[in-house]
Amino acid sequence: MAASMLGSAWGPLRLGLPGLCRRRPPGGLWARARRLPGSAGSGRSVAAASGSGASGTDRYCMELLRKRDYEGYLCSLLFPAESRSSAFALRAFNVELAQVKDSVSEKTIGLMRMQFWKKTVDDIYCDSPPHQPVAIELWKAVKRHNLTKRWLMKIIDEREKNLDDKAYRNIQELENYAENTQSSLLYLTLEILGVKDLHADHAASHIGKAQGIVTCLRATPYHGSRRRVFLPMDICMLHGVSQEDFLRKSQDKNVRDVVYDIASQAHLHLKHARSFHKSVPAKAFPAFLQTVMELSSVLTAARLQWFESALPLTGYGTLSSLNTLFLSLHVGENTL
């Protein structure tokens, strides 16, 4: 999987993703974008987006997303009104699981927290959720959209296995992790949007894998600051790169080749997803919007600018939130 071998597969990668971005968004999407709240720093933004009838648990989920998954927060604001609170609940659930690994000092504590969420999901499907804001909102989403329990459990199980703090042995392991976490999240998001379509599911599978690979790349500077490297070992070994090279923030060509190869895998999955663009219902568009917002990260990773100015895990630096969102919409027009 050397960079030279994948050069033709990468091709002229343009931010617009031509194949993914041809059909117009569903009606009302631009109008909803223009009514978005202001900057991320305003507490009133969350209240405005929640609406006067929003519950405390709903606002809790929105605030959690605003702080921990800002891109997901922005994209969820563009969901239809009847799906928006459920999208916030689902993404807040994902945030709760994602932050376990970095918030515990011992694996045993992390396993206990994962067990809590397993029991919580079981209780949700028995109509007895615990008195926890995310759990209550997730229960409402399950009742409202008849969400598939299997996808929720897959996310928990995969996050639990990932508590081991081990690098991925190969790119396939990373793709499996992404499929069981990011793709499962997209399957549930499609259910929230009322989309039951095989082509949309296939696209979600590839987009989820691409997002998982990109997230792994984006997080490398952060993990390096904590003396951890999770990039696939097979690609590192192919180019003779050690974990210490990443910890030293080496800019050697072989390190750049590792990043290029991994980013190329993400691009290949986006290319596969693009092949479904004529078949996926326009109603599925909001589920894939975040992919457009993450394309700049793929490009930046491929050019290896990440060590000089580490990619932000949330938000978009000095760009205002609205400018970033409108840029993504303008560039993509549509995701599938």
Short mmCIF file of C-alpha atoms in Angstrom, two decimals:
data_model
loop_
_atom_site.label_atom_id
_atom_site.label_comp_id
_atom_site.label_asym_id
_atom_site.label_seq_id
_atom_site.Cartn_x
_atom_site.Cartn_y
_atom_site.Cartn_z
CA MET A 1 0.00 0.00 0.00
CA ALA A 2 2.87 2.35 -0.75
CA ALA A 3 2.15 5.91 -1.72
CA SER A 4 3.35 5.25 -5.24
CA MET A 5 0.87 2.37 -5.57
CA LEU A 6 -2.03 4.49 -4.39
CA GLY A 7 -1.20 7.62 -6.35
CA SER A 8 -3.58 6.82 -9.17
CA ALA A 9 -6.35 5.88 -6.73
CA TRP A 10 -6.01 9.22 -4.98
CA GLY A 11 -6.36 11.13 -8.22
CA PRO A 12 -7.15 14.84 -8.36
CA LEU A 13 -8.82 15.14 -4.96
CA ARG A 14 -10.92 18.29 -4.97
CA LEU A 15 -12.77 19.63 -1.97
CA GLY A 16 -16.00 19.69 -3.92
CA LEU A 17 -16.21 15.89 -4.23
CA PRO A 18 -17.94 16.06 -7.64
CA GLY A 19 -19.75 12.74 -7.46
CA LEU A 20 -20.99 13.23 -3.93
CA CYS A 21 -22.25 16.72 -4.52
CA ARG A 22 -24.52 16.94 -7.51
CA ARG A 23 -28.09 16.80 -6.35
CA ARG A 24 -29.77 19.69 -4.61
CA PRO A 25 -30.44 19.54 -0.88
CA PRO A 26 -33.97 18.81 0.27
CA GLY A 27 -36.26 21.81 0.44
CA GLY A 28 -35.85 24.12 3.40
CA LEU A 29 -32.21 23.20 4.17
CA TRP A 30 -30.80 26.56 3.14
CA ALA A 31 -33.55 28.34 5.02
CA ARG A 32 -32.67 26.38 8.16
CA ALA A 33 -28.98 27.23 7.66
CA ARG A 34 -29.76 30.94 7.50
CA ARG A 35 -31.68 30.71 10.78
CA LEU A 36 -28.81 29.10 12.69
CA PRO A 37 -27.75 30.68 15.99
CA GLY A 38 -24.62 32.78 16.32
CA SER A 39 -21.13 31.96 17.51
CA ALA A 40 -20.13 28.90 19.52
CA GLY A 41 -19.32 30.96 22.55
CA SER A 42 -22.85 32.21 23.13
CA GLY A 43 -24.97 30.44 25.68
CA ARG A 44 -27.98 31.98 23.98
CA SER A 45 -27.12 30.06 20.82
CA VAL A 46 -28.10 26.77 22.40
CA ALA A 47 -31.28 28.22 23.83
CA ALA A 48 -32.23 29.72 20.47
CA ALA A 49 -31.60 26.48 18.64
CA SER A 50 -33.48 24.49 21.26
CA GLY A 51 -36.62 26.56 20.93
CA SER A 52 -38.87 27.76 23.70
CA GLY A 53 -40.37 24.32 24.22
CA ALA A 54 -37.05 22.50 24.64
CA SER A 55 -36.57 20.46 27.79
CA GLY A 56 -33.59 20.64 30.13
CA THR A 57 -32.36 17.24 28.92
CA ASP A 58 -32.56 18.40 25.31
CA ARG A 59 -30.50 21.51 26.09
CA TYR A 60 -27.99 19.35 27.98
CA CYS A 61 -27.39 17.23 24.87
CA MET A 62 -26.99 20.31 22.69
CA GLU A 63 -24.54 21.90 25.08
CA LEU A 64 -22.53 18.67 25.31
CA LEU A 65 -22.29 18.56 21.51
CA ARG A 66 -21.43 22.23 21.24
CA LYS A 67 -18.45 21.68 23.53
CA ARG A 68 -17.31 18.20 22.49
CA ASP A 69 -18.44 17.64 18.88
CA TYR A 70 -18.86 21.06 17.34
CA GLU A 71 -19.02 19.81 13.76
CA GLY A 72 -21.76 17.37 14.75
CA TYR A 73 -23.54 20.21 16.56
CA LEU A 74 -23.53 22.40 13.45
CA CYS A 75 -24.70 19.60 11.18
CA SER A 76 -27.49 18.56 13.57
CA LEU A 77 -28.86 22.11 13.47
CA LEU A 78 -29.68 21.53 9.80
CA PHE A 79 -31.85 18.49 10.46
CA PRO A 80 -35.60 18.80 9.94
CA ALA A 81 -37.32 20.05 13.09
CA GLU A 82 -38.98 16.69 13.75
CA SER A 83 -35.59 14.92 13.72
CA ARG A 84 -33.31 17.50 15.29
CA SER A 85 -33.65 16.64 18.99
CA SER A 86 -33.14 12.95 18.20
CA ALA A 87 -30.00 13.76 16.22
CA PHE A 88 -28.65 15.68 19.20
CA ALA A 89 -29.48 12.78 21.51
CA LEU A 90 -27.75 10.24 19.28
CA ARG A 91 -24.61 12.31 18.89
CA ALA A 92 -24.54 13.10 22.61
CA PHE A 93 -24.68 9.36 23.28
CA ASN A 94 -21.70 8.93 20.96
CA VAL A 95 -19.80 11.70 22.76
CA GLU A 96 -20.46 10.08 26.14
CA LEU A 97 -18.89 6.86 24.88
CA ALA A 98 -16.03 8.52 23.00
CA GLN A 99 -14.81 10.48 26.00
CA VAL A 100 -14.65 7.47 28.33
CA LYS A 101 -11.21 6.40 27.13
CA ASP A 102 -9.54 9.74 27.84
CA SER A 103 -11.40 10.47 31.07
CA VAL A 104 -10.49 7.36 33.08
CA SER A 105 -7.15 6.47 34.66
CA GLU A 106 -7.75 2.71 34.71
CA LYS A 107 -9.28 0.36 32.17
CA THR A 108 -11.48 -1.18 34.88
CA ILE A 109 -13.23 2.14 35.42
CA GLY A 110 -13.76 2.49 31.69
CA LEU A 111 -15.28 -1.00 31.53
CA MET A 112 -17.66 -0.06 34.35
CA ARG A 113 -18.82 3.01 32.44
CA MET A 114 -19.34 0.97 29.29
CA GLN A 115 -21.35 -1.54 31.31
CA PHE A 116 -23.50 1.35 32.55
CA TRP A 117 -24.32 2.28 28.95
CA LYS A 118 -25.03 -1.31 27.98
CA LYS A 119 -27.53 -1.58 30.81
CA THR A 120 -28.88 1.85 29.93
CA VAL A 121 -29.64 0.75 26.36
CA ASP A 122 -31.30 -2.42 27.66
CA ASP A 123 -33.39 -0.30 30.04
CA ILE A 124 -34.29 2.14 27.26
CA TYR A 125 -35.80 -0.69 25.23
CA CYS A 126 -37.73 -1.73 28.35
CA ASP A 127 -39.09 1.83 28.67
CA SER A 128 -37.25 2.45 31.95
CA PRO A 129 -34.28 4.73 31.15
CA PRO A 130 -32.12 5.97 34.06
CA HIS A 131 -32.42 9.58 35.20
CA GLN A 132 -29.52 10.76 33.08
CA PRO A 133 -30.07 13.51 30.46
CA VAL A 134 -28.55 11.72 27.48
CA ALA A 135 -30.27 8.46 28.38
CA ILE A 136 -33.65 10.18 28.63
CA GLU A 137 -33.24 11.92 25.27
CA LEU A 138 -32.01 8.72 23.65
CA TRP A 139 -35.07 6.90 24.98
CA LYS A 140 -37.28 9.55 23.37
CA ALA A 141 -35.42 9.10 20.07
CA VAL A 142 -35.81 5.32 20.21
CA LYS A 143 -39.55 5.66 20.86
CA ARG A 144 -40.00 8.31 18.18
CA HIS A 145 -38.06 6.61 15.38
CA ASN A 146 -37.97 2.94 16.41
CA LEU A 147 -34.15 2.92 16.35
CA THR A 148 -32.37 -0.41 15.93
CA LYS A 149 -30.86 -1.61 19.21
CA ARG A 150 -28.15 -3.60 17.44
CA TRP A 151 -26.41 -0.46 16.13
CA LEU A 152 -26.35 1.16 19.57
CA MET A 153 -24.85 -1.96 21.11
CA LYS A 154 -22.24 -2.24 18.34
CA ILE A 155 -21.01 1.26 19.12
CA ILE A 156 -20.66 0.42 22.82
CA ASP A 157 -18.98 -2.94 22.20
CA GLU A 158 -16.43 -1.46 19.80
CA ARG A 159 -15.65 1.47 22.10
CA GLU A 160 -15.20 -1.01 24.93
CA LYS A 161 -12.71 -3.10 22.94
CA ASN A 162 -10.84 0.11 22.09
CA LEU A 163 -10.06 0.79 25.76
CA ASP A 164 -6.94 -1.38 25.42
CA ASP A 165 -4.78 1.51 24.17
CA LYS A 166 -3.19 -0.57 21.43
CA ALA A 167 -2.30 0.53 17.94
CA TYR A 168 -4.32 -1.00 15.11
CA ARG A 169 -2.44 -3.99 13.70
CA ASN A 170 -3.50 -3.15 10.16
CA ILE A 171 -5.75 -0.84 8.17
CA GLN A 172 -8.51 -3.46 8.20
CA GLU A 173 -8.70 -3.27 12.00
CA LEU A 174 -9.10 0.50 11.78
CA GLU A 175 -11.80 0.09 9.13
CA ASN A 176 -13.65 -2.46 11.27
CA TYR A 177 -13.54 -0.06 14.21
CA ALA A 178 -14.86 2.75 11.99
CA GLU A 179 -17.62 0.52 10.58
CA ASN A 180 -18.84 -0.46 14.05
CA THR A 181 -18.73 3.08 15.42
CA GLN A 182 -19.04 5.77 12.73
CA SER A 183 -21.03 3.72 10.23
CA SER A 184 -23.38 2.41 12.94
CA LEU A 185 -23.95 6.02 13.98
CA LEU A 186 -24.86 6.89 10.38
CA TYR A 187 -27.26 3.93 10.10
CA LEU A 188 -29.07 5.24 13.18
CA THR A 189 -29.03 8.78 11.78
CA LEU A 190 -30.67 7.55 8.59
CA GLU A 191 -33.38 5.90 10.72
CA ILE A 192 -33.94 9.22 12.48
CA LEU A 193 -34.44 10.84 9.08
CA GLY A 194 -36.89 8.12 8.09
CA VAL A 195 -34.59 6.78 5.35
CA LYS A 196 -34.72 3.03 4.72
CA ASP A 197 -32.71 2.52 1.59
CA LEU A 198 -30.06 -0.05 0.71
CA HIS A 199 -28.02 2.40 -1.34
CA ALA A 200 -28.00 4.90 1.52
CA ASP A 201 -26.80 2.14 3.84
CA HIS A 202 -23.96 1.23 1.47
CA ALA A 203 -22.94 4.88 1.24
CA ALA A 204 -23.12 5.20 5.03
CA SER A 205 -20.83 2.20 5.43
CA HIS A 206 -18.11 3.73 3.26
CA ILE A 207 -18.55 7.25 4.62
CA GLY A 208 -18.34 5.95 8.19
CA LYS A 209 -15.09 4.16 7.40
CA ALA A 210 -13.69 7.30 5.80
CA GLN A 211 -14.67 9.37 8.83
CA GLY A 212 -13.09 6.86 11.21
CA ILE A 213 -9.81 6.90 9.28
CA VAL A 214 -9.78 10.70 9.12
CA THR A 215 -10.53 10.94 12.85
CA CYS A 216 -7.59 8.63 13.58
CA LEU A 217 -5.30 10.89 11.55
CA ARG A 218 -6.64 14.10 13.04
CA ALA A 219 -6.17 12.78 16.57
CA THR A 220 -2.54 11.71 16.05
CA PRO A 221 -0.96 14.99 17.29
CA TYR A 222 -3.20 14.89 20.37
CA HIS A 223 -2.39 11.24 21.07
CA GLY A 224 1.29 11.95 20.46
CA SER A 225 1.23 14.60 23.18
CA ARG A 226 0.14 11.79 25.51
CA ARG A 227 2.86 9.42 24.23
CA ARG A 228 0.41 7.28 22.27
CA VAL A 229 0.25 6.29 18.60
CA PHE A 230 -2.68 4.34 17.15
CA LEU A 231 -1.92 4.41 13.42
CA PRO A 232 -2.03 1.01 11.65
CA MET A 233 1.21 -0.88 12.29
CA ASP A 234 1.27 -2.61 8.91
CA ILE A 235 1.52 0.69 7.03
CA CYS A 236 4.11 2.05 9.46
CA MET A 237 6.22 -1.09 9.03
CA LEU A 238 5.86 -0.93 5.25
CA HIS A 239 7.62 2.44 5.30
CA GLY A 240 10.04 1.67 8.14
CA VAL A 241 8.42 4.17 10.50
CA SER A 242 8.39 3.67 14.26
CA GLN A 243 6.04 5.11 16.85
CA GLU A 244 8.92 7.26 18.06
CA ASP A 245 9.02 9.00 14.67
CA PHE A 246 5.47 10.24 15.27
CA LEU A 247 6.20 11.17 18.86
CA ARG A 248 9.15 13.26 17.62
CA LYS A 249 6.87 14.84 15.00
CA SER A 250 9.26 13.76 12.27
CA GLN A 251 8.71 15.29 8.83
CA ASP A 252 10.73 12.64 6.99
CA LYS A 253 9.45 11.36 3.66
CA ASN A 254 8.65 7.90 5.01
CA VAL A 255 6.46 9.45 7.70
CA ARG A 256 4.66 11.50 5.06
CA ASP A 257 4.15 8.32 3.04
CA VAL A 258 2.46 6.65 6.00
CA VAL A 259 0.05 9.57 6.36
CA TYR A 260 -0.56 9.67 2.61
CA ASP A 261 -1.37 5.95 2.46
CA ILE A 262 -3.81 6.15 5.36
CA ALA A 263 -5.48 9.28 3.98
CA SER A 264 -5.71 7.55 0.59
CA GLN A 265 -7.75 4.77 2.16
CA ALA A 266 -10.23 7.36 3.41
CA HIS A 267 -10.40 8.85 -0.07
CA LEU A 268 -11.06 5.44 -1.62
CA HIS A 269 -14.04 4.95 0.69
CA LEU A 270 -15.35 8.38 -0.28
CA LYS A 271 -14.93 7.39 -3.91
CA HIS A 272 -17.00 4.26 -3.31
CA ALA A 273 -19.66 6.30 -1.51
CA ARG A 274 -19.69 8.71 -4.45
CA SER A 275 -20.71 5.87 -6.76
CA PHE A 276 -24.13 5.74 -5.04
CA HIS A 277 -24.92 9.42 -5.53
CA LYS A 278 -27.65 8.82 -8.12
CA SER A 279 -29.44 6.24 -5.99
CA VAL A 280 -29.44 7.73 -2.48
CA PRO A 281 -32.61 9.68 -1.57
CA ALA A 282 -32.18 13.43 -1.11
CA LYS A 283 -33.83 12.99 2.28
CA ALA A 284 -30.60 11.32 3.48
CA PHE A 285 -28.51 14.45 2.82
CA PRO A 286 -28.30 15.77 6.42
CA ALA A 287 -26.85 12.45 7.63
CA PHE A 288 -23.82 12.88 5.37
CA LEU A 289 -23.25 16.61 5.72
CA GLN A 290 -20.43 16.19 8.23
CA THR A 291 -18.42 14.34 5.59
CA VAL A 292 -18.15 17.56 3.58
CA MET A 293 -16.99 19.40 6.68
CA GLU A 294 -14.20 16.88 7.25
CA LEU A 295 -12.80 16.86 3.71
CA SER A 296 -10.37 19.67 4.50
CA SER A 297 -8.91 17.40 7.17
CA VAL A 298 -8.26 14.66 4.60
CA LEU A 299 -6.51 17.16 2.35
CA THR A 300 -4.47 18.63 5.19
CA ALA A 301 -3.45 15.20 6.43
CA ALA A 302 -2.34 14.20 2.93
CA ARG A 303 -0.16 17.31 2.71
CA LEU A 304 1.15 16.66 6.23
CA GLN A 305 0.50 20.10 7.66
CA TRP A 306 -0.80 18.54 10.85
CA PHE A 307 2.40 18.62 12.93
CA GLU A 308 3.06 22.27 12.24
CA SER A 309 -0.48 23.31 13.11
CA ALA A 310 -2.32 20.40 14.68
CA LEU A 311 -5.77 19.83 13.25
CA PRO A 312 -8.46 20.89 15.70
CA LEU A 313 -10.59 18.06 17.02
CA THR A 314 -13.57 20.39 17.22
CA GLY A 315 -14.49 23.59 15.44
CA TYR A 316 -12.52 25.27 12.67
CA GLY A 317 -10.05 27.58 14.32
CA THR A 318 -10.36 31.23 13.41
CA LEU A 319 -13.22 30.77 10.94
CA SER A 320 -16.56 31.65 12.43
CA SER A 321 -18.95 28.77 12.84
CA LEU A 322 -21.45 30.13 10.36
CA ASN A 323 -18.86 30.95 7.74
CA THR A 324 -17.53 27.41 8.05
CA LEU A 325 -20.97 25.92 7.70
CA PHE A 326 -21.92 28.04 4.70
CA LEU A 327 -18.56 27.23 3.10
CA SER A 328 -19.27 23.53 3.53
CA LEU A 329 -22.75 23.87 2.07
CA HIS A 330 -21.53 25.99 -0.82
CA VAL A 331 -18.66 23.64 -1.61
CA GLY A 332 -20.79 20.54 -1.39
CA GLU A 333 -24.22 21.80 -2.43
CA ASN A 334 -25.22 18.28 -1.45
CA THR A 335 -23.35 15.29 -0.13
CA LEU A 336 -24.93 12.50 -2.11
#
